[in-house]
PDB file of C-alpha atoms in Angstrom:
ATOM      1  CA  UNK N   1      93.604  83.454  84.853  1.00  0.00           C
ATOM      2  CA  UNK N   2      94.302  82.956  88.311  1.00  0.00           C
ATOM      3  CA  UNK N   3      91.110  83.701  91.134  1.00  0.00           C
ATOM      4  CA  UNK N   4      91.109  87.289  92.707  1.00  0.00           C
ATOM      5  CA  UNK N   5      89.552  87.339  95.595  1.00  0.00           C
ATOM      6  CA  UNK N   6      88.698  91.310  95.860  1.00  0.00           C
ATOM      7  CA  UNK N   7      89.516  93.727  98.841  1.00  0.00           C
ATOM      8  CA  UNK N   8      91.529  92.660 101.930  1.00  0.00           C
ATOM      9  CA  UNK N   9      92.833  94.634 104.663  1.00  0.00           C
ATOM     10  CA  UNK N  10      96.041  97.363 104.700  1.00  0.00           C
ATOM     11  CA  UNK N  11      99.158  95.636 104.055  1.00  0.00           C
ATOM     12  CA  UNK N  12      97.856  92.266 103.156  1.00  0.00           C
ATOM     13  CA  UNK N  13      98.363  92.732  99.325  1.00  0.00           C
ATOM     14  CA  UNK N  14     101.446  90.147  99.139  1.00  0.00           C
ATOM     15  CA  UNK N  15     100.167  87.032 100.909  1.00  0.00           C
ATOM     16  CA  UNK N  16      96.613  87.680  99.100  1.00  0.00           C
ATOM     17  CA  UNK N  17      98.495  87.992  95.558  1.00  0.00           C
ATOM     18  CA  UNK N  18     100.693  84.888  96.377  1.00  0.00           C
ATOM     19  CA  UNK N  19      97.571  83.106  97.741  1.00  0.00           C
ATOM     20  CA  UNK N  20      95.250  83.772  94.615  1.00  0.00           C
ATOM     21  CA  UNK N  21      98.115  81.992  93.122  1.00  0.00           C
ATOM     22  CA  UNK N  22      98.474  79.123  94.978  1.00  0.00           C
ATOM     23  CA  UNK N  23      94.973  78.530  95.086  1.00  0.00           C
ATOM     24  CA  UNK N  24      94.646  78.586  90.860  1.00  0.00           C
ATOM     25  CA  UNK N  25      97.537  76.048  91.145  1.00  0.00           C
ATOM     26  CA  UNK N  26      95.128  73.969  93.669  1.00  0.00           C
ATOM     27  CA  UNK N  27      95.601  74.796  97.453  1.00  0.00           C
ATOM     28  CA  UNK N  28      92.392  74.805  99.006  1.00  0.00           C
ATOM     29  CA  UNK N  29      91.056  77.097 101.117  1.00  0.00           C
ATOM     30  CA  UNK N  30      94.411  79.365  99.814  1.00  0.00           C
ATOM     31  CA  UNK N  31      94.000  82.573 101.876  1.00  0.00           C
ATOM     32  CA  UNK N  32      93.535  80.809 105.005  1.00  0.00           C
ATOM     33  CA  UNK N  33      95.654  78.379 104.865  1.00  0.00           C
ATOM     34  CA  UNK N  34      98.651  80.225 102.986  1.00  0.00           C
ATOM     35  CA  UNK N  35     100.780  81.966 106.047  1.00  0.00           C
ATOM     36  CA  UNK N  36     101.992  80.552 108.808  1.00  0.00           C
ATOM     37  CA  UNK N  37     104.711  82.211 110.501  1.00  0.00           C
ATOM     38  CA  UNK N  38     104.278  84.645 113.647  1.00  0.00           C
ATOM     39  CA  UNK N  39     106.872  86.950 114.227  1.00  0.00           C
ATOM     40  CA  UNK N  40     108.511  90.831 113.385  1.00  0.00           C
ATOM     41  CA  UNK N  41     110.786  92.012 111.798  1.00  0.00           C
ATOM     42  CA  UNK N  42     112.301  95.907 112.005  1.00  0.00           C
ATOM     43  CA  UNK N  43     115.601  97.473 110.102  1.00  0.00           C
ATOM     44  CA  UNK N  44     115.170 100.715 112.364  1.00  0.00           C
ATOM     45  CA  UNK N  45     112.893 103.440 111.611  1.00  0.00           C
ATOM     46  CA  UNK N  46     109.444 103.588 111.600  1.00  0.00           C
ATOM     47  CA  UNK N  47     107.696 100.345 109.866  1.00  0.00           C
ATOM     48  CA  UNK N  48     107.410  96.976 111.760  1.00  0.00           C
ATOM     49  CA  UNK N  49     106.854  93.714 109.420  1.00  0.00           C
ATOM     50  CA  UNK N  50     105.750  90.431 110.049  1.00  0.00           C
ATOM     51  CA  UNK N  51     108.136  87.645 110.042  1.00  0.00           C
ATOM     52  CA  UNK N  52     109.074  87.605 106.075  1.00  0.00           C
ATOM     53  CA  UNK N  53     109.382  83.907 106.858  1.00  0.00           C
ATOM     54  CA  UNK N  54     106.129  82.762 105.003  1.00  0.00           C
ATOM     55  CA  UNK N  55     107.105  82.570 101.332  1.00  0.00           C
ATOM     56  CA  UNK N  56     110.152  79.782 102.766  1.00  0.00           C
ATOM     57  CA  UNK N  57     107.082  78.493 105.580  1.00  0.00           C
ATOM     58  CA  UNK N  58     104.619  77.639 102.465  1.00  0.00           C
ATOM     59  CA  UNK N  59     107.133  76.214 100.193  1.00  0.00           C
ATOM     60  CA  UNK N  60     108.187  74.105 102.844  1.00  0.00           C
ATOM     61  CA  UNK N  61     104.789  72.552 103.942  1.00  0.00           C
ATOM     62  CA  UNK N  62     102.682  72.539 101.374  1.00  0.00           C
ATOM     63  CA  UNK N  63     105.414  71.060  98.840  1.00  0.00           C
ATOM     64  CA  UNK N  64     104.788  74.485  96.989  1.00  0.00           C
ATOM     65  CA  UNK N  65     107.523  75.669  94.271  1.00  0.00           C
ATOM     66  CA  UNK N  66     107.355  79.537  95.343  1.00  0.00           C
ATOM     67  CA  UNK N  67     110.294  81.877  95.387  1.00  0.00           C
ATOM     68  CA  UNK N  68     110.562  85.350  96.220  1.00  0.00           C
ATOM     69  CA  UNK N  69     113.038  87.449  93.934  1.00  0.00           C
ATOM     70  CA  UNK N  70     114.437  90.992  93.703  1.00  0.00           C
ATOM     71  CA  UNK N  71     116.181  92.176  90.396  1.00  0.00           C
ATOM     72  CA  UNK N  72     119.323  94.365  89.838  1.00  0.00           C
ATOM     73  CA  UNK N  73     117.758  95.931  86.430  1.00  0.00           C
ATOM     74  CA  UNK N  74     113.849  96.319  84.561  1.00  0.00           C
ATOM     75  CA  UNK N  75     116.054  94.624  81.715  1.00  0.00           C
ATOM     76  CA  UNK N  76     116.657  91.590  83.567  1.00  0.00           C
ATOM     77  CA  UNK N  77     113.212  91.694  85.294  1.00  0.00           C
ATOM     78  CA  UNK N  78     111.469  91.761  82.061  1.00  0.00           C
ATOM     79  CA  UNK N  79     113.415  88.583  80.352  1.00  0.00           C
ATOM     80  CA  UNK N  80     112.006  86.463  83.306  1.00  0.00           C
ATOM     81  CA  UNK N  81     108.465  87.740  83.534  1.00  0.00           C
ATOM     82  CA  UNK N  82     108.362  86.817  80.085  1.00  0.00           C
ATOM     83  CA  UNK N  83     109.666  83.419  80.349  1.00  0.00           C
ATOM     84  CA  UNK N  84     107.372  82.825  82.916  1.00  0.00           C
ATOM     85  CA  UNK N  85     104.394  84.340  81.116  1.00  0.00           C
ATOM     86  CA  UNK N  86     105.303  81.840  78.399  1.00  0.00           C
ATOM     87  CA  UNK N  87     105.441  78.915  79.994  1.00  0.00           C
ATOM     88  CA  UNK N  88     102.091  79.809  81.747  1.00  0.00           C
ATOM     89  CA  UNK N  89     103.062  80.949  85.007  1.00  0.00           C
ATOM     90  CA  UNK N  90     101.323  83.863  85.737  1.00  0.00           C
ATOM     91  CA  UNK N  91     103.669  85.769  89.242  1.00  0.00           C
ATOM     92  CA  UNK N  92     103.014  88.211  91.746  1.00  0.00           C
ATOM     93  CA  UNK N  93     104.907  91.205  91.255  1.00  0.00           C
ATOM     94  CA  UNK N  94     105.379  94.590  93.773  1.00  0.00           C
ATOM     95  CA  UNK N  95     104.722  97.924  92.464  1.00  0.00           C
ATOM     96  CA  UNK N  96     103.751 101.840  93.159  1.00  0.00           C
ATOM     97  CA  UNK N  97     100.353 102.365  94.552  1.00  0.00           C
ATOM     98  CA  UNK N  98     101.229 105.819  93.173  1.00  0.00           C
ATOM     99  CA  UNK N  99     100.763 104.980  89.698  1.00  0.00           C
ATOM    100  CA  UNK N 100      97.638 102.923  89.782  1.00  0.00           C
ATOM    101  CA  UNK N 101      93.678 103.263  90.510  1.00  0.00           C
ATOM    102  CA  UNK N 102      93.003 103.361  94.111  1.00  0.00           C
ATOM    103  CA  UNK N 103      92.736 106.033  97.103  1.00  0.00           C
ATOM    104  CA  UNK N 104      96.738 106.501  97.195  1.00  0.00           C
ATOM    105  CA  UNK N 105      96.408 107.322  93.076  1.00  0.00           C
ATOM    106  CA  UNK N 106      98.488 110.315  92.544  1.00  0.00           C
ATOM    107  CA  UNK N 107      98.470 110.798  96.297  1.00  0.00           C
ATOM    108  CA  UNK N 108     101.111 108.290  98.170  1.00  0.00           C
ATOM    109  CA  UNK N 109     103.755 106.267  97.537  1.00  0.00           C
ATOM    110  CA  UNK N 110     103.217 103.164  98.686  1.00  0.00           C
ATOM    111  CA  UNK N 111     104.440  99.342  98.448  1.00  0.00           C
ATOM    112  CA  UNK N 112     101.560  97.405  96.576  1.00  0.00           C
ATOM    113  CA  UNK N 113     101.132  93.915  94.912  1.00  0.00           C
ATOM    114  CA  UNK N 114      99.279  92.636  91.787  1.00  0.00           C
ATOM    115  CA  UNK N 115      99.373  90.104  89.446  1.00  0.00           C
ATOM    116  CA  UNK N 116     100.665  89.823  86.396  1.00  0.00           C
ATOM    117  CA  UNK N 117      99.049  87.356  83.693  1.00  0.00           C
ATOM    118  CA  UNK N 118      99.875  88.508  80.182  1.00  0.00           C
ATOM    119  CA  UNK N 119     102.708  90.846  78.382  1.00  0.00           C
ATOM    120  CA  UNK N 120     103.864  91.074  74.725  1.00  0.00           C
ATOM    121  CA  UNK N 121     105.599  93.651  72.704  1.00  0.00           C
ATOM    122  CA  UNK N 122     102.909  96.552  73.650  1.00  0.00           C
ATOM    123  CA  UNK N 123     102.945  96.052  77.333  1.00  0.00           C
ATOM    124  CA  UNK N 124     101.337  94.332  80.164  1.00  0.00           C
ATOM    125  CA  UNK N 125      97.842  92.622  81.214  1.00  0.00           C
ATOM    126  CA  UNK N 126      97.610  92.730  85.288  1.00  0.00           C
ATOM    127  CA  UNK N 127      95.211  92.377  87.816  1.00  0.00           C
ATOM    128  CA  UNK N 128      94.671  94.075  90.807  1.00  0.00           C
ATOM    129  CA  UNK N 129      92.826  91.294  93.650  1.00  0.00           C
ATOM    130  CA  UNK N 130      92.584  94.442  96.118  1.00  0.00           C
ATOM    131  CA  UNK N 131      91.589  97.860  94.820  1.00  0.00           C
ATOM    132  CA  UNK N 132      90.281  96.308  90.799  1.00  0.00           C
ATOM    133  CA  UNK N 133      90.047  92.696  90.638  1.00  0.00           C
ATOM    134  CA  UNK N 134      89.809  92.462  86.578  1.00  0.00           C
ATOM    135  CA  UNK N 135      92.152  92.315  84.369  1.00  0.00           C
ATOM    136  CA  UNK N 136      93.460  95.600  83.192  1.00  0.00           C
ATOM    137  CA  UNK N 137      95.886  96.371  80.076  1.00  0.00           C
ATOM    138  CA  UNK N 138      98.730  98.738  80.392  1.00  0.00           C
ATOM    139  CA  UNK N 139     101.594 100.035  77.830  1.00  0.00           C
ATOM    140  CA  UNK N 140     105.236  98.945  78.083  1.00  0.00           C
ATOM    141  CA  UNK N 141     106.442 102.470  79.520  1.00  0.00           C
ATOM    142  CA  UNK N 142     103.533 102.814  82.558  1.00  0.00           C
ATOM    143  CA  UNK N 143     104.664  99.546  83.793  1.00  0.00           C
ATOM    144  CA  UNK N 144     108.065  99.966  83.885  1.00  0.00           C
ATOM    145  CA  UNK N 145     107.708 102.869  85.885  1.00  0.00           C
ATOM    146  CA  UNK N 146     105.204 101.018  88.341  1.00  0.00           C
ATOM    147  CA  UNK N 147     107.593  98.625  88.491  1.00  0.00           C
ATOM    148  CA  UNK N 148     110.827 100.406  88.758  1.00  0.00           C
ATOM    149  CA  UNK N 149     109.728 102.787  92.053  1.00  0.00           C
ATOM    150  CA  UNK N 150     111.691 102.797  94.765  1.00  0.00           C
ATOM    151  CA  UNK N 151     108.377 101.110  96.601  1.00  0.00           C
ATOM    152  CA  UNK N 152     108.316  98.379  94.484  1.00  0.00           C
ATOM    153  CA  UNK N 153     111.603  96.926  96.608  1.00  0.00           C
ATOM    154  CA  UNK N 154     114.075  96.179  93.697  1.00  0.00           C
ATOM    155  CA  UNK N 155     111.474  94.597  91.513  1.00  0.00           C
ATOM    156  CA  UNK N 156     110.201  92.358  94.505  1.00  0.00           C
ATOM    157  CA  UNK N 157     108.605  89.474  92.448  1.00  0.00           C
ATOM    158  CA  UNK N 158     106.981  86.082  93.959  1.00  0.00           C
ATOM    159  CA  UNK N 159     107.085  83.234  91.590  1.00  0.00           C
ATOM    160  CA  UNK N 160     104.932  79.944  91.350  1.00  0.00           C
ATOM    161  CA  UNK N 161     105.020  77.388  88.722  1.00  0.00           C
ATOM    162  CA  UNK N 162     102.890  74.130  90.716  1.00  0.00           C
ATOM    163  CA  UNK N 163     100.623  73.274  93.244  1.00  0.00           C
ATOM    164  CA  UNK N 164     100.949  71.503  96.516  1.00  0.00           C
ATOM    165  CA  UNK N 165     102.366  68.307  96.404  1.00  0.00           C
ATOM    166  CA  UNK N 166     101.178  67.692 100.283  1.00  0.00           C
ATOM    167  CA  UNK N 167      98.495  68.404 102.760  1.00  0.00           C
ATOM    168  CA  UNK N 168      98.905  68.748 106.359  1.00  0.00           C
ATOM    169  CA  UNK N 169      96.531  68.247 108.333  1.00  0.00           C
ATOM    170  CA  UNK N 170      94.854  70.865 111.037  1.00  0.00           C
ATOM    171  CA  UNK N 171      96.791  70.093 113.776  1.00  0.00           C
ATOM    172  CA  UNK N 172     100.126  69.988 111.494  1.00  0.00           C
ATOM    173  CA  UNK N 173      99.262  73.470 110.656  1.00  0.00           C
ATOM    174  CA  UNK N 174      98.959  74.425 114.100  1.00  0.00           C
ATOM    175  CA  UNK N 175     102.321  72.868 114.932  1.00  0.00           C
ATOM    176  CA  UNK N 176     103.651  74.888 112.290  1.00  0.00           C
ATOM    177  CA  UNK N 177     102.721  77.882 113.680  1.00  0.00           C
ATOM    178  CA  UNK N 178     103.591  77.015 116.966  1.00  0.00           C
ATOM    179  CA  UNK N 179     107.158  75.610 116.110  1.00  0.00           C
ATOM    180  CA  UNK N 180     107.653  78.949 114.228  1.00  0.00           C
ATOM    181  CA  UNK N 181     107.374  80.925 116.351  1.00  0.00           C
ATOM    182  CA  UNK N 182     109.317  79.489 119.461  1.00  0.00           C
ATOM    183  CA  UNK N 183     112.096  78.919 116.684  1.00  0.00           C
ATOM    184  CA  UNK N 184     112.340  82.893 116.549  1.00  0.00           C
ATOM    185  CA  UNK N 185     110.945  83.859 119.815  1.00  0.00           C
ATOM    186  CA  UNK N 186     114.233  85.523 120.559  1.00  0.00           C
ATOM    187  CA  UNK N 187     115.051  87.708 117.842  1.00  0.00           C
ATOM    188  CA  UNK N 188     111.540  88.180 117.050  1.00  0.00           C
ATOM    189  CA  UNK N 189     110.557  89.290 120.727  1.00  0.00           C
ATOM    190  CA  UNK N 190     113.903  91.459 120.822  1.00  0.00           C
ATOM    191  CA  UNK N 191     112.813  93.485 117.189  1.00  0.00           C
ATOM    192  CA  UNK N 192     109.280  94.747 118.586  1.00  0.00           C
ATOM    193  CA  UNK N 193     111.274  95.520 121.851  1.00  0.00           C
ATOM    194  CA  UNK N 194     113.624  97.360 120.277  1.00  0.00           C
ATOM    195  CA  UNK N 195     110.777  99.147 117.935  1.00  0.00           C
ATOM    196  CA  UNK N 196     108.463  99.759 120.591  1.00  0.00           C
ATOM    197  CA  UNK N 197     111.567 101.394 122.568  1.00  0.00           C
ATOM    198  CA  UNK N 198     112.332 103.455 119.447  1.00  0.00           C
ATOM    199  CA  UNK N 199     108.805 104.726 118.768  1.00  0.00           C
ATOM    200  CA  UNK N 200     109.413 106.174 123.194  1.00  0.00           C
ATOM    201  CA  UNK N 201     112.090 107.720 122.545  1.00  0.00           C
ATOM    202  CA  UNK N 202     111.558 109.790 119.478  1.00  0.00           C
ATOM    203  CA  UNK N 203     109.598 113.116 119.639  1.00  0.00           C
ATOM    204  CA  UNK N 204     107.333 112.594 116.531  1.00  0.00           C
ATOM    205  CA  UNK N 205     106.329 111.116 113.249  1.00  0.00           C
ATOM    206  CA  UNK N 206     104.056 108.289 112.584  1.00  0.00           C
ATOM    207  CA  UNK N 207     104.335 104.214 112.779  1.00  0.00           C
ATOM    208  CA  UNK N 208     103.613 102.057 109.933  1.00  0.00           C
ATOM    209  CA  UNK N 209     102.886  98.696 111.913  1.00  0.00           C
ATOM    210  CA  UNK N 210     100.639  97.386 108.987  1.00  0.00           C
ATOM    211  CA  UNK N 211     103.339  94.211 107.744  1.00  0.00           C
ATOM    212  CA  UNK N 212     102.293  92.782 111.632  1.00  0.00           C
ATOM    213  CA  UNK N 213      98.667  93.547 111.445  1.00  0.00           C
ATOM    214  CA  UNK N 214      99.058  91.553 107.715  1.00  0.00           C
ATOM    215  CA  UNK N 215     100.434  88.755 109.383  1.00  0.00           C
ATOM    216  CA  UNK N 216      98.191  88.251 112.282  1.00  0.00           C
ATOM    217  CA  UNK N 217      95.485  88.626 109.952  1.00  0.00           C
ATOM    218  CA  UNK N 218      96.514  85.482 108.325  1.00  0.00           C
ATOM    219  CA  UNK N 219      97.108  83.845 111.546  1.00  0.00           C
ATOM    220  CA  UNK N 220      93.930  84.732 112.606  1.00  0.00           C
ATOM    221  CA  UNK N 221      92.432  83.290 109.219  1.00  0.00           C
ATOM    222  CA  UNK N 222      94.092  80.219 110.010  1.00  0.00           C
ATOM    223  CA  UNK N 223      93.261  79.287 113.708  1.00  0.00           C
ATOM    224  CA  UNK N 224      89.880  80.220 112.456  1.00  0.00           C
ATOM    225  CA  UNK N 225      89.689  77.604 109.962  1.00  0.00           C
ATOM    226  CA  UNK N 226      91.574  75.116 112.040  1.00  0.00           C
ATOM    227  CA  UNK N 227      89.107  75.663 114.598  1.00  0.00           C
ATOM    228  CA  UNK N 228      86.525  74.021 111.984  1.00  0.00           C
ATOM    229  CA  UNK N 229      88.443  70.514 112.779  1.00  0.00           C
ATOM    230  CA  UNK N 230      89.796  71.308 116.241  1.00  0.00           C
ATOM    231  CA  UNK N 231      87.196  72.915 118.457  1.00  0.00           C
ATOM    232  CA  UNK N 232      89.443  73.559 121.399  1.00  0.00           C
ATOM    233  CA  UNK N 233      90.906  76.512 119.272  1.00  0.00           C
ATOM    234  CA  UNK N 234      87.882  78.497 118.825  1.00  0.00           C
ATOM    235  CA  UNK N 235      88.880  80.603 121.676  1.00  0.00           C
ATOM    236  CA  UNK N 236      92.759  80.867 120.354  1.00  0.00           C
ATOM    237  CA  UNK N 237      90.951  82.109 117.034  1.00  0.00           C
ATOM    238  CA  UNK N 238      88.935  84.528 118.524  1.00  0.00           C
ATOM    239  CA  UNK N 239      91.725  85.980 120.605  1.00  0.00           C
ATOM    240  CA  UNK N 240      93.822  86.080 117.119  1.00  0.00           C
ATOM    241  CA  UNK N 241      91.097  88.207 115.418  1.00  0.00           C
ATOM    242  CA  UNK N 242      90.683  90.735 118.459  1.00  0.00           C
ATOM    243  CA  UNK N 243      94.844  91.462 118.318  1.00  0.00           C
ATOM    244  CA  UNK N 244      94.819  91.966 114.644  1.00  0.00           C
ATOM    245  CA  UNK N 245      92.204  94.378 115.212  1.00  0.00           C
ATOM    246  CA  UNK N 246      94.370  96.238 117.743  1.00  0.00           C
ATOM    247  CA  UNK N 247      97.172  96.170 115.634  1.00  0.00           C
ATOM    248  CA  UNK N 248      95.322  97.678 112.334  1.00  0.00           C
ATOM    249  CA  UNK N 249      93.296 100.055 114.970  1.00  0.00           C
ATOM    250  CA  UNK N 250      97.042 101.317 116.068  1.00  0.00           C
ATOM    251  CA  UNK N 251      97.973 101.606 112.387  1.00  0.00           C
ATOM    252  CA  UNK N 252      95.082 103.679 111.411  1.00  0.00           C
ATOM    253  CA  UNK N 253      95.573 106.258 114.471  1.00  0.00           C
ATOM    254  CA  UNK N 254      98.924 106.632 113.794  1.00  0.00           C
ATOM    255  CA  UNK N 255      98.071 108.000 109.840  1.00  0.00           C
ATOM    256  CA  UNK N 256      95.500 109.478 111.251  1.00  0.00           C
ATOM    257  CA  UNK N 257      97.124 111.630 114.044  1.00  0.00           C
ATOM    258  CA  UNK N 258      99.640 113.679 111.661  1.00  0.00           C
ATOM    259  CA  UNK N 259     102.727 112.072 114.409  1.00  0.00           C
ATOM    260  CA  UNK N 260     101.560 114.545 117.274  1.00  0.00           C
ATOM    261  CA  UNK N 261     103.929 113.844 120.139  1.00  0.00           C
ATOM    262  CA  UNK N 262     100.921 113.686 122.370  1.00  0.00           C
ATOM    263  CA  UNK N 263      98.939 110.823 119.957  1.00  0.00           C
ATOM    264  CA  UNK N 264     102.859 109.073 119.812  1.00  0.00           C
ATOM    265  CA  UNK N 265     102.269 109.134 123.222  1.00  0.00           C
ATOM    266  CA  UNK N 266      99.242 107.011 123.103  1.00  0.00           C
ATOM    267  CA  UNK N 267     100.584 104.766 120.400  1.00  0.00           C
ATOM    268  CA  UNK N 268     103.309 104.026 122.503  1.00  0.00           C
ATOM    269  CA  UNK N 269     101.089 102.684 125.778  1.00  0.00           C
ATOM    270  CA  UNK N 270      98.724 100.339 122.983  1.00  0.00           C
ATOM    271  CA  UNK N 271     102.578  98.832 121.350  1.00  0.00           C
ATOM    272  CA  UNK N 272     103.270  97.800 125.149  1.00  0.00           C
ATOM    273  CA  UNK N 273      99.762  97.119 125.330  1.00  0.00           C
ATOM    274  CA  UNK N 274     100.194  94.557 121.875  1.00  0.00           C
ATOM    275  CA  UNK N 275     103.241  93.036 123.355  1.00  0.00           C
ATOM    276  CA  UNK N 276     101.391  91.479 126.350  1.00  0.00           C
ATOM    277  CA  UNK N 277      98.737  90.465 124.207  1.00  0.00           C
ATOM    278  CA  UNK N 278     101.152  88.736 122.299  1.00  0.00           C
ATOM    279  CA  UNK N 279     102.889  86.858 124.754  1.00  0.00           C
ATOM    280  CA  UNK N 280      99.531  85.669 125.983  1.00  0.00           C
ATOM    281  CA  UNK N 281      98.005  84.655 122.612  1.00  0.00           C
ATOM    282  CA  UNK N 282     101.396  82.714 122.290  1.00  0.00           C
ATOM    283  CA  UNK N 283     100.717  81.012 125.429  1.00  0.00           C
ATOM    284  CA  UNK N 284      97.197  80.203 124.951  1.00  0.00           C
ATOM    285  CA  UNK N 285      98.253  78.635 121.366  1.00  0.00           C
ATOM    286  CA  UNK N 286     100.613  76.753 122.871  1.00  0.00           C
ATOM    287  CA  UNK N 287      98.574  75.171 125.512  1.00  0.00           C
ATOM    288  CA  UNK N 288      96.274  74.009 122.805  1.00  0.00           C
ATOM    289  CA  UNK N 289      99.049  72.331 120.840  1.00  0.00           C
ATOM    290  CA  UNK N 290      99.898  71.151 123.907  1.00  0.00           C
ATOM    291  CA  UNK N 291      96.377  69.773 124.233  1.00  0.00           C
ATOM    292  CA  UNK N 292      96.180  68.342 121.227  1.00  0.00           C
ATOM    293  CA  UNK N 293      99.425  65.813 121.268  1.00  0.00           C
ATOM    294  CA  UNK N 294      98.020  64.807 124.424  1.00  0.00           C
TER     295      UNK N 294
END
């Protein structure tokens, strides 16, 4: 059974899945270690992810064999959870928070992540690390229809089937960060540009900023435990917590305000507010890499 680690923040339900993972396959200190990548990512409209570079980021440095998948049909989704299942690899698979025990149950429909760890011809065994972290039969027929919602992303499903086969070291994973993002600084600083200048120029409706609060959530995790090897980051980690605050504290007004125009208003002056804070976190990080390879 892999660990569950129990409740997390808004939007964190992916890495936290993957990482409970990773860390019953052996990767220390999983969830604060797992992501990471610092960027954004926006298709137009109203939500603004994280990078969606840190499945490919931890496969690549840690030596980890993780995939992310999407399906065309529950048919073909089904043959490989069960060849999975049966060769003891229990996945990460994306779902309806709709259809399952929590505070969006019967209320929302919203992207969510669990674990899967058991099926046969009756149905499913899951467990939920956020919102139920036990594990928790369900019949054939409820989880295809978890699983078939237009939330769950065309059967988004993250895959791992070993552990780590190498450790980098605290400054390595600092690097990595750092490298990331100036390898993307372009197109990542040009989507919450083009976002922020989206969310100015229409006249209502709310913001879903919750995939970039998830990622600097990890990134804040992980200059924190850096910092427990490298104390010139302390201050870098610090920093890193207070913006992910900010970003889930814009998050929660936006739900929160109904989309007034006059509260879109508001959430419009903290997004430019989050983009300076951004640039400068990025230059204090960089100053202690900087520091460090000196």
């Amino acid at each position: 059974m892999p660990v569950h680690t129990g409740s997390t923040p808004y939007g964190t339900c992916y890495q936290q899945c993957v990482a409970n993972l990773a860390a019953w396959y052996g990767l220390p200190d999983a969830e604060d270690v797992l992501v990471t990548t610092w960027g954004f990512g926006w298709d137009g409209g109203t939500v603004l992810r994280g990078s969606d570079r840190w499945v490919a980021a931890a496969a690549r440095l840690y030596g980890l064999p993780l995939q992310e998948r999407r399906f065309g049909s529950y048919e073909e989704l089904r043959a490989l959870e069960g060849a999975e299942l049966t060769a003891g690899s229990p996945l990460a698979a994306a779902v309806d928070a709709y259809w399952l025990p929590s505070e969006y149950e019967g209320v929302e429909h919203l992207a969510h992540c669990v674990l899967l760890t058991g099926r046969d011809a009756d149905g499913v065994t899951l467990v939920d690390p956020m919102n139920r972290p036990e594990p928790v039969r369900y019949p054939e027929e409820r989880w295809r229809t978890l699983r078939s919602a237009d939330a769950a992303d065309g059967f988004r499903t993250f895959l791992l089937s070993g552990g780590p086969t190498r450790k980098p070291t605290a400054q390595e994973l600092v690097r990595a960060v750092s490298e990331d993002r100036q390898a993307h600084h372009e197109q990542d600083t040009a989507a919450l540009a083009a976002y922020i200048e989206a969310c100015d120029t229409a006249e209502a409706g709310t913001l879903d900023v919750s995939g970039a609060a998830a990622e600097r959530h990890f990134l804040s995790k992980l200059f924190h435990h850096v910092a427990l090897d490298v104390p010139e980051l302390v201050p870098v980690a610090a920093e890193a917590a207070s913006l992910t605050r900010r970003w889930y504290l814009v998050h929660t007004l936006s739900r929160e305000s109904g989309g007034s125009p006059e509260g879109r208003r508001r959430l419009v002056r903290m997004l430019r507010d989050l983009q300076g804070r951004e640039q400068r976190l990025a230059a204090h990080a960089d100053e202690a890499v900087a520091a460090m390879a000196a």
